[in-house]
Amino acid sequence: MATNIALFAQIVSKLDKNSFRKLVREKDTDKHCKGINSWTHLVSMLFCQLAKATSVRDISTGLKSATGNLNHLSVQRAPSKSTLSYQNAKRDHTLFRDYCYKMLEYLGQQAQFHRVKFRIKSKILLLDSTTISLCLSLFDWAKYKTEKGAVKIHTLLDFDSKLPDYAYVTNGKVGDNTAAYEVPISRGSVVVADRYYGDFQLLNYWDSNGVFFVVRHKENLIFDSVKENELPDDRHQHVLKDEIIVVKNPKYKGKKLRRVVVWNNDKGFAVELLTNNFKWTANTIGELYKSRWQVEIFFREIKQLLKIKTFVGTSENAVLIQIWTTLISILVLKYLKQIAKYAWNLSNLVAFLRLNLFVKIDLQYWLDMPFTEPPEPVVKYVQGVLPLKFY
């Protein structure tokens, strides 16, 4: 249905503004601000993501072209490119990081994501990282290799919502197993990870904190087989081995673990898994590891659909602000996909939004029936005056 508010302003209205104001007061990020306040800064960076603007000039010009819609965004005026560059370099990036977690809680409660696959009661978390390459001559703080810079986004993805439960950004040199210690995982949860997290000290750390893990083990595993469990029936022929082992590697010597070997039909090779859970079926363990692919899909989505592979600022603070606003944007987009009655593919939803950011149509109506003509307005004629339109 028709409205006088653009789609972009309606999307921004989904944000938890009260939580943002509270964070701004706590961090005092509007003190001595030059040109734009924290809210305008956030809206500008969200516009950068949804419009996939390539520079601060594009952000500034794009918002200036929507002058009639700025009041609906609670923005007094569009920022200049110099002001936006200054704030990207100076405003504390932790404001956007903390707000990302607030939005995760806020939208997660509203969308009511449900588990659709596993019957186990434990919360399933998928752990992995993605590397974003940078030019070392421009981003000299992003140490990685001799002539190459990079940052890593270490992400703990919730299996049910497909949203990041936690994210941790480091330079490219930090190893996955090292960064994993900074990722909080609640007791009783299940963490699923690739072989880069198969570090014995890390596994012992998780086990001692009551965390279940399913990881692909490395080739250097030395063990004695203690007991071989009965394999599943013919319906699950992809399970090749299920056994209890005692680890002989020095850093985990004497510990009992469960080793499950499953066949990967897509790749045509065996996948060797370790877990500290002895009750689940071997098929469940194999399916848990298979679900790890969801975190790879998440990384592909943010890299292909949003503005995160190239940056509008070169300072460490500017890069971190853009990364956190990317994560805020994907939260909002997945929330919109969840509440829509139409079965959107996320890439189609982003593409259609990008083309219609300043179109004035009811957001929920557009999400539910994107290819339906809006109803014609009812025109009422009053004697002696111009016709009035009622929608």
Short mmCIF file of C-alpha atoms in Angstrom, two decimals:
data_model
loop_
_atom_site.label_atom_id
_atom_site.label_comp_id
_atom_site.label_asym_id
_atom_site.label_seq_id
_atom_site.Cartn_x
_atom_site.Cartn_y
_atom_site.Cartn_z
CA MET A 1 0.00 0.00 0.00
CA ALA A 2 1.10 3.57 -0.64
CA THR A 3 2.70 5.63 2.12
CA ASN A 4 4.69 8.83 2.39
CA ILE A 5 7.68 7.05 4.00
CA ALA A 6 10.41 5.47 1.88
CA LEU A 7 11.40 1.82 2.29
CA PHE A 8 14.82 2.76 3.69
CA ALA A 9 13.23 4.86 6.45
CA GLN A 10 10.87 2.00 7.32
CA ILE A 11 13.83 -0.39 7.56
CA VAL A 12 15.66 2.04 9.84
CA SER A 13 12.53 2.22 12.02
CA LYS A 14 13.06 -1.50 12.79
CA LEU A 15 16.21 -0.60 14.74
CA ASP A 16 16.11 -0.46 18.52
CA LYS A 17 16.69 3.27 18.90
CA ASN A 18 16.36 3.31 22.69
CA SER A 19 19.21 0.83 23.09
CA PHE A 20 21.35 2.90 20.73
CA ARG A 21 20.69 6.10 22.69
CA LYS A 22 21.63 4.32 25.92
CA LEU A 23 24.92 3.12 24.41
CA VAL A 24 25.68 6.61 23.10
CA ARG A 25 25.21 8.01 26.62
CA GLU A 26 27.34 5.28 28.19
CA LYS A 27 30.20 5.69 25.72
CA ASP A 28 29.74 9.47 25.35
CA THR A 29 30.30 9.19 21.60
CA ASP A 30 28.46 12.45 20.82
CA LYS A 31 30.79 14.54 22.96
CA HIS A 32 32.69 17.05 20.84
CA CYS A 33 31.17 15.47 17.71
CA LYS A 34 31.83 17.44 14.56
CA GLY A 35 29.14 17.62 11.92
CA ILE A 36 27.05 14.50 12.63
CA ASN A 37 25.88 12.67 15.74
CA SER A 38 26.16 8.93 16.34
CA TRP A 39 22.67 8.16 14.99
CA THR A 40 23.32 9.95 11.69
CA HIS A 41 26.63 8.09 11.49
CA LEU A 42 24.86 4.73 11.94
CA VAL A 43 22.18 5.56 9.34
CA SER A 44 24.88 6.66 6.88
CA MET A 45 26.82 3.41 7.25
CA LEU A 46 23.64 1.34 6.92
CA PHE A 47 22.90 3.24 3.72
CA CYS A 48 26.44 2.36 2.60
CA GLN A 49 25.61 -1.32 3.11
CA LEU A 50 22.12 -1.43 1.59
CA ALA A 51 23.01 0.80 -1.37
CA LYS A 52 26.48 -0.82 -1.64
CA ALA A 53 28.07 2.61 -1.93
CA THR A 54 31.69 2.50 -3.05
CA SER A 55 32.98 5.61 -1.23
CA VAL A 56 32.09 8.25 1.35
CA ARG A 57 31.25 10.52 -1.58
CA ASP A 58 28.61 8.01 -2.74
CA ILE A 59 27.14 7.85 0.77
CA SER A 60 26.98 11.63 1.08
CA THR A 61 25.55 12.15 -2.42
CA GLY A 62 23.04 9.33 -2.03
CA LEU A 63 21.63 10.74 1.21
CA LYS A 64 21.62 14.30 -0.14
CA SER A 65 19.47 13.12 -3.04
CA ALA A 66 16.85 11.99 -0.51
CA THR A 67 16.46 15.31 1.28
CA GLY A 68 12.68 14.96 1.52
CA ASN A 69 13.08 11.65 3.36
CA LEU A 70 15.76 12.58 5.89
CA ASN A 71 13.29 13.67 8.57
CA HIS A 72 11.80 10.15 8.53
CA LEU A 73 15.29 8.86 9.30
CA SER A 74 15.63 11.24 12.30
CA VAL A 75 18.52 12.84 10.41
CA GLN A 76 18.75 16.62 10.20
CA ARG A 77 21.05 16.79 7.19
CA ALA A 78 23.11 14.47 5.03
CA PRO A 79 26.77 14.26 6.11
CA SER A 80 29.52 15.65 3.92
CA LYS A 81 32.18 13.21 2.78
CA SER A 82 34.87 14.88 4.89
CA THR A 83 32.71 14.75 8.03
CA LEU A 84 31.89 11.07 7.48
CA SER A 85 35.55 10.24 6.90
CA TYR A 86 36.50 12.05 10.10
CA GLN A 87 33.89 10.25 12.19
CA ASN A 88 34.82 6.87 10.73
CA ALA A 89 38.36 7.47 11.89
CA LYS A 90 37.55 8.97 15.31
CA ARG A 91 34.24 7.65 16.69
CA ASP A 92 34.70 4.61 18.91
CA HIS A 93 33.93 1.46 16.90
CA THR A 94 32.83 -0.38 20.05
CA LEU A 95 29.59 1.61 19.91
CA PHE A 96 28.63 -0.28 16.73
CA ARG A 97 29.98 -3.58 18.06
CA ASP A 98 27.90 -3.39 21.24
CA TYR A 99 24.85 -2.24 19.29
CA CYS A 100 25.23 -5.25 16.99
CA TYR A 101 24.80 -7.54 20.01
CA LYS A 102 21.82 -5.51 21.23
CA MET A 103 20.18 -5.85 17.83
CA LEU A 104 20.89 -9.58 17.76
CA GLU A 105 18.97 -9.98 21.00
CA TYR A 106 16.23 -7.54 19.99
CA LEU A 107 15.48 -8.92 16.51
CA GLY A 108 16.06 -12.53 17.53
CA GLN A 109 13.27 -12.27 20.08
CA GLN A 110 10.87 -10.69 17.59
CA ALA A 111 11.54 -13.05 14.69
CA GLN A 112 11.21 -16.21 16.84
CA PHE A 113 13.56 -18.46 14.89
CA HIS A 114 12.86 -22.16 15.47
CA ARG A 115 14.96 -25.30 15.25
CA VAL A 116 13.97 -27.44 12.30
CA LYS A 117 16.39 -30.36 12.22
CA PHE A 118 18.02 -31.70 15.39
CA ARG A 119 16.19 -33.14 18.39
CA ILE A 120 19.05 -32.63 20.84
CA LYS A 121 18.29 -30.01 23.46
CA SER A 122 21.72 -28.37 23.45
CA LYS A 123 22.24 -25.10 21.62
CA ILE A 124 24.18 -25.70 18.39
CA LEU A 125 26.89 -23.18 17.52
CA LEU A 126 29.00 -23.19 14.35
CA LEU A 127 32.50 -21.73 14.70
CA ASP A 128 34.69 -20.53 11.83
CA SER A 129 36.53 -17.49 10.49
CA THR A 130 36.79 -15.68 7.20
CA THR A 131 39.73 -13.64 5.94
CA ILE A 132 39.34 -10.30 4.14
CA SER A 133 42.41 -9.32 2.17
CA LEU A 134 43.70 -5.74 2.37
CA CYS A 135 46.43 -3.75 0.68
CA LEU A 136 49.25 -3.50 3.24
CA SER A 137 50.50 -0.17 1.86
CA LEU A 138 47.10 1.41 2.68
CA PHE A 139 46.12 -0.67 5.71
CA ASP A 140 49.55 -0.86 7.36
CA TRP A 141 48.05 -1.89 10.72
CA ALA A 142 46.50 -5.10 9.27
CA LYS A 143 49.56 -7.37 9.56
CA TYR A 144 49.32 -10.70 7.73
CA LYS A 145 52.12 -11.51 5.32
CA THR A 146 55.21 -9.65 4.15
CA GLU A 147 53.45 -7.86 1.31
CA LYS A 148 49.82 -8.51 2.16
CA GLY A 149 47.42 -7.30 4.85
CA ALA A 150 44.21 -8.90 6.10
CA VAL A 151 41.61 -8.95 8.85
CA LYS A 152 39.81 -12.03 10.16
CA ILE A 153 36.22 -12.19 11.35
CA HIS A 154 35.88 -15.07 13.81
CA THR A 155 32.18 -15.90 13.96
CA LEU A 156 30.08 -18.10 16.22
CA LEU A 157 26.89 -18.74 14.24
CA ASP A 158 23.68 -19.89 15.88
CA PHE A 159 22.38 -22.88 13.91
CA ASP A 160 18.69 -22.07 14.50
CA SER A 161 18.64 -18.41 13.50
CA LYS A 162 21.63 -18.50 11.11
CA LEU A 163 22.69 -15.27 12.84
CA PRO A 164 26.05 -14.60 14.54
CA ASP A 165 25.88 -15.30 18.26
CA TYR A 166 29.28 -13.66 18.65
CA ALA A 167 31.90 -12.11 16.37
CA TYR A 168 35.52 -11.24 17.04
CA VAL A 169 37.71 -9.25 14.64
CA THR A 170 41.52 -9.63 14.55
CA ASN A 171 44.35 -9.06 12.10
CA GLY A 172 45.14 -11.83 9.66
CA LYS A 173 48.01 -13.27 11.69
CA VAL A 174 45.87 -14.50 14.58
CA GLY A 175 45.22 -18.23 14.31
CA ASP A 176 41.72 -19.67 14.53
CA ASN A 177 42.57 -21.82 17.55
CA THR A 178 44.06 -18.81 19.35
CA ALA A 179 41.06 -16.54 18.71
CA ALA A 180 38.68 -19.30 19.83
CA TYR A 181 39.61 -18.65 23.47
CA GLU A 182 38.05 -15.17 23.17
CA VAL A 183 34.74 -16.57 21.91
CA PRO A 184 32.31 -17.16 24.81
CA ILE A 185 30.45 -20.47 24.62
CA SER A 186 27.89 -21.30 27.31
CA ARG A 187 28.03 -24.55 29.26
CA GLY A 188 26.01 -27.37 27.69
CA SER A 189 26.23 -25.92 24.16
CA VAL A 190 27.58 -27.80 21.15
CA VAL A 191 30.34 -26.16 19.11
CA VAL A 192 30.95 -27.52 15.61
CA ALA A 193 34.23 -26.58 13.93
CA ASP A 194 36.70 -27.55 11.22
CA ARG A 195 40.17 -29.07 11.68
CA TYR A 196 41.78 -25.66 12.38
CA TYR A 197 40.15 -25.79 15.81
CA GLY A 198 41.34 -29.35 16.50
CA ASP A 199 43.99 -28.09 18.92
CA PHE A 200 44.26 -30.37 21.96
CA GLN A 201 44.64 -27.50 24.44
CA LEU A 202 41.51 -25.85 23.01
CA LEU A 203 39.57 -29.12 23.12
CA ASN A 204 40.60 -29.59 26.76
CA TYR A 205 39.53 -25.99 27.49
CA TRP A 206 36.06 -26.62 26.01
CA ASP A 207 35.71 -29.98 27.73
CA SER A 208 36.65 -28.57 31.15
CA ASN A 209 34.03 -25.81 30.69
CA GLY A 210 31.20 -28.25 29.97
CA VAL A 211 31.05 -27.56 26.23
CA PHE A 212 30.39 -30.39 23.78
CA PHE A 213 32.42 -30.26 20.57
CA VAL A 214 32.34 -31.92 17.17
CA VAL A 215 35.54 -31.17 15.24
CA ARG A 216 37.35 -32.70 12.31
CA HIS A 217 40.62 -34.06 13.68
CA LYS A 218 44.06 -33.54 12.20
CA GLU A 219 46.26 -36.22 10.68
CA ASN A 220 48.69 -36.08 13.62
CA LEU A 221 46.19 -37.75 15.99
CA ILE A 222 47.77 -40.68 17.85
CA PHE A 223 45.34 -42.96 19.65
CA ASP A 224 44.45 -46.43 20.86
CA SER A 225 41.00 -47.80 20.07
CA VAL A 226 39.25 -48.94 23.27
CA LYS A 227 35.82 -49.93 22.01
CA GLU A 228 34.06 -50.06 18.65
CA ASN A 229 30.38 -49.11 18.74
CA GLU A 230 27.77 -50.81 16.61
CA LEU A 231 27.28 -49.02 13.31
CA PRO A 232 23.87 -47.64 12.28
CA ASP A 233 21.53 -49.69 10.08
CA ASP A 234 21.47 -49.71 6.27
CA ARG A 235 19.71 -46.35 6.09
CA HIS A 236 22.92 -44.59 7.24
CA GLN A 237 25.63 -46.34 5.28
CA HIS A 238 27.73 -43.12 5.24
CA VAL A 239 28.89 -43.90 8.83
CA LEU A 240 32.10 -45.93 8.38
CA LYS A 241 33.37 -46.16 11.96
CA ASP A 242 32.25 -45.30 15.49
CA GLU A 243 34.75 -45.97 18.28
CA ILE A 244 35.94 -44.87 21.73
CA ILE A 245 39.62 -43.93 21.73
CA VAL A 246 42.33 -42.94 24.21
CA VAL A 247 44.49 -40.10 22.90
CA LYS A 248 48.28 -40.59 23.08
CA ASN A 249 49.36 -37.13 21.91
CA PRO A 250 51.35 -35.36 24.68
CA LYS A 251 49.00 -32.39 25.24
CA TYR A 252 45.90 -34.59 25.59
CA LYS A 253 47.43 -37.88 26.68
CA GLY A 254 45.14 -40.34 28.41
CA LYS A 255 41.89 -38.53 27.52
CA LYS A 256 38.96 -40.53 26.21
CA LEU A 257 37.15 -39.25 23.12
CA ARG A 258 34.77 -40.59 20.56
CA ARG A 259 35.94 -40.92 16.96
CA VAL A 260 33.38 -41.11 14.17
CA VAL A 261 34.28 -41.54 10.51
CA VAL A 262 31.64 -40.59 7.94
CA TRP A 263 31.67 -40.67 4.15
CA ASN A 264 31.20 -37.40 2.27
CA ASN A 265 29.21 -38.28 -0.84
CA ASP A 266 29.61 -34.82 -2.39
CA LYS A 267 33.42 -34.73 -2.14
CA GLY A 268 34.07 -38.45 -2.26
CA PHE A 269 36.27 -38.87 0.82
CA ALA A 270 36.03 -39.89 4.49
CA VAL A 271 35.68 -37.23 7.20
CA GLU A 272 37.19 -38.11 10.59
CA LEU A 273 35.50 -36.45 13.55
CA LEU A 274 36.19 -36.16 17.28
CA THR A 275 33.61 -35.46 19.97
CA ASN A 276 33.40 -35.58 23.75
CA ASN A 277 29.76 -36.72 23.65
CA PHE A 278 29.26 -40.47 24.00
CA LYS A 279 25.44 -40.58 23.86
CA TRP A 280 24.41 -39.17 20.49
CA THR A 281 24.09 -41.50 17.54
CA ALA A 282 26.93 -41.57 15.03
CA ASN A 283 24.53 -40.28 12.39
CA THR A 284 23.69 -37.25 14.56
CA ILE A 285 27.40 -36.44 14.93
CA GLY A 286 27.87 -36.67 11.17
CA GLU A 287 24.86 -34.45 10.53
CA LEU A 288 26.09 -31.91 13.10
CA TYR A 289 29.37 -31.57 11.25
CA LYS A 290 27.53 -31.33 7.94
CA SER A 291 25.55 -28.38 9.36
CA ARG A 292 28.85 -26.47 9.68
CA TRP A 293 28.41 -25.49 6.03
CA GLN A 294 25.85 -22.91 7.20
CA VAL A 295 28.63 -20.67 8.51
CA GLU A 296 30.31 -20.80 5.07
CA ILE A 297 27.00 -19.72 3.52
CA PHE A 298 26.83 -16.84 6.02
CA PHE A 299 30.30 -15.61 5.02
CA ARG A 300 29.36 -15.87 1.34
CA GLU A 301 26.22 -13.81 1.96
CA ILE A 302 27.97 -10.91 3.67
CA LYS A 303 30.78 -10.86 1.10
CA GLN A 304 28.56 -11.03 -1.98
CA LEU A 305 25.54 -9.02 -0.85
CA LEU A 306 27.00 -6.31 1.37
CA LYS A 307 29.92 -3.88 1.46
CA ILE A 308 32.70 -5.71 3.30
CA LYS A 309 35.35 -6.76 0.76
CA THR A 310 36.36 -3.14 0.10
CA PHE A 311 36.31 -0.27 2.57
CA VAL A 312 35.43 3.43 2.53
CA GLY A 313 38.15 4.25 5.10
CA THR A 314 41.70 3.00 5.68
CA SER A 315 42.13 3.39 9.45
CA GLU A 316 41.60 0.42 11.74
CA ASN A 317 38.65 2.16 13.40
CA ALA A 318 36.96 2.87 10.05
CA VAL A 319 37.35 -0.75 8.94
CA LEU A 320 35.91 -2.06 12.21
CA ILE A 321 32.93 0.32 11.98
CA GLN A 322 32.20 -0.93 8.47
CA ILE A 323 32.48 -4.57 9.56
CA TRP A 324 30.11 -4.10 12.52
CA THR A 325 27.57 -2.18 10.43
CA THR A 326 27.76 -5.01 7.89
CA LEU A 327 26.77 -7.43 10.63
CA ILE A 328 23.97 -5.12 11.80
CA SER A 329 22.72 -4.94 8.21
CA ILE A 330 22.65 -8.73 7.76
CA LEU A 331 20.73 -9.03 11.04
CA VAL A 332 18.07 -6.62 9.77
CA LEU A 333 17.89 -8.25 6.33
CA LYS A 334 17.45 -11.75 7.77
CA TYR A 335 14.80 -10.39 10.12
CA LEU A 336 12.90 -8.92 7.14
CA LYS A 337 13.18 -12.24 5.32
CA GLN A 338 11.83 -14.01 8.39
CA ILE A 339 8.75 -11.81 8.81
CA ALA A 340 7.87 -11.79 5.09
CA LYS A 341 5.07 -14.06 3.85
CA TYR A 342 6.71 -14.26 0.43
CA ALA A 343 9.47 -16.91 0.20
CA TRP A 344 12.35 -14.53 -0.50
CA ASN A 345 15.80 -15.69 -1.45
CA LEU A 346 18.12 -13.39 0.52
CA SER A 347 20.08 -12.31 -2.56
CA ASN A 348 16.84 -11.36 -4.35
CA LEU A 349 15.59 -9.46 -1.32
CA VAL A 350 18.81 -7.42 -1.11
CA ALA A 351 18.80 -6.71 -4.84
CA PHE A 352 15.16 -5.56 -4.84
CA LEU A 353 15.69 -3.38 -1.77
CA ARG A 354 18.75 -1.80 -3.33
CA LEU A 355 16.69 -0.77 -6.36
CA ASN A 356 13.78 0.57 -4.29
CA LEU A 357 15.35 2.17 -1.20
CA PHE A 358 13.51 5.46 -1.65
CA VAL A 359 10.29 4.10 -3.14
CA LYS A 360 7.31 5.03 -0.95
CA ILE A 361 5.35 1.85 -0.31
CA ASP A 362 4.41 0.01 2.86
CA LEU A 363 7.34 -2.24 3.79
CA GLN A 364 5.32 -5.19 5.11
CA TYR A 365 3.00 -5.10 2.09
CA TRP A 366 6.01 -5.02 -0.23
CA LEU A 367 7.70 -7.91 1.64
CA ASP A 368 4.54 -10.03 1.51
CA MET A 369 3.46 -9.25 -2.06
CA PRO A 370 6.43 -7.80 -3.96
CA PHE A 371 5.04 -8.48 -7.43
CA THR A 372 1.45 -7.37 -6.78
CA GLU A 373 0.19 -4.02 -8.00
CA PRO A 374 -0.72 -1.79 -5.03
CA PRO A 375 -4.44 -0.96 -4.83
CA GLU A 376 -5.66 2.18 -6.58
CA PRO A 377 -6.37 5.07 -4.20
CA VAL A 378 -9.99 5.89 -3.48
CA VAL A 379 -10.74 9.42 -4.68
CA LYS A 380 -13.52 11.37 -2.99
CA TYR A 381 -14.85 14.55 -4.60
CA VAL A 382 -16.02 17.36 -2.36
CA GLN A 383 -17.94 20.23 -3.93
CA GLY A 384 -15.80 23.32 -4.38
CA VAL A 385 -12.45 21.76 -3.41
CA LEU A 386 -9.79 19.65 -5.07
CA PRO A 387 -10.24 15.86 -4.91
CA LEU A 388 -8.94 14.19 -1.74
CA LYS A 389 -7.20 10.80 -1.83
CA PHE A 390 -7.79 8.19 0.84
CA TYR A 391 -5.72 5.01 0.95
#
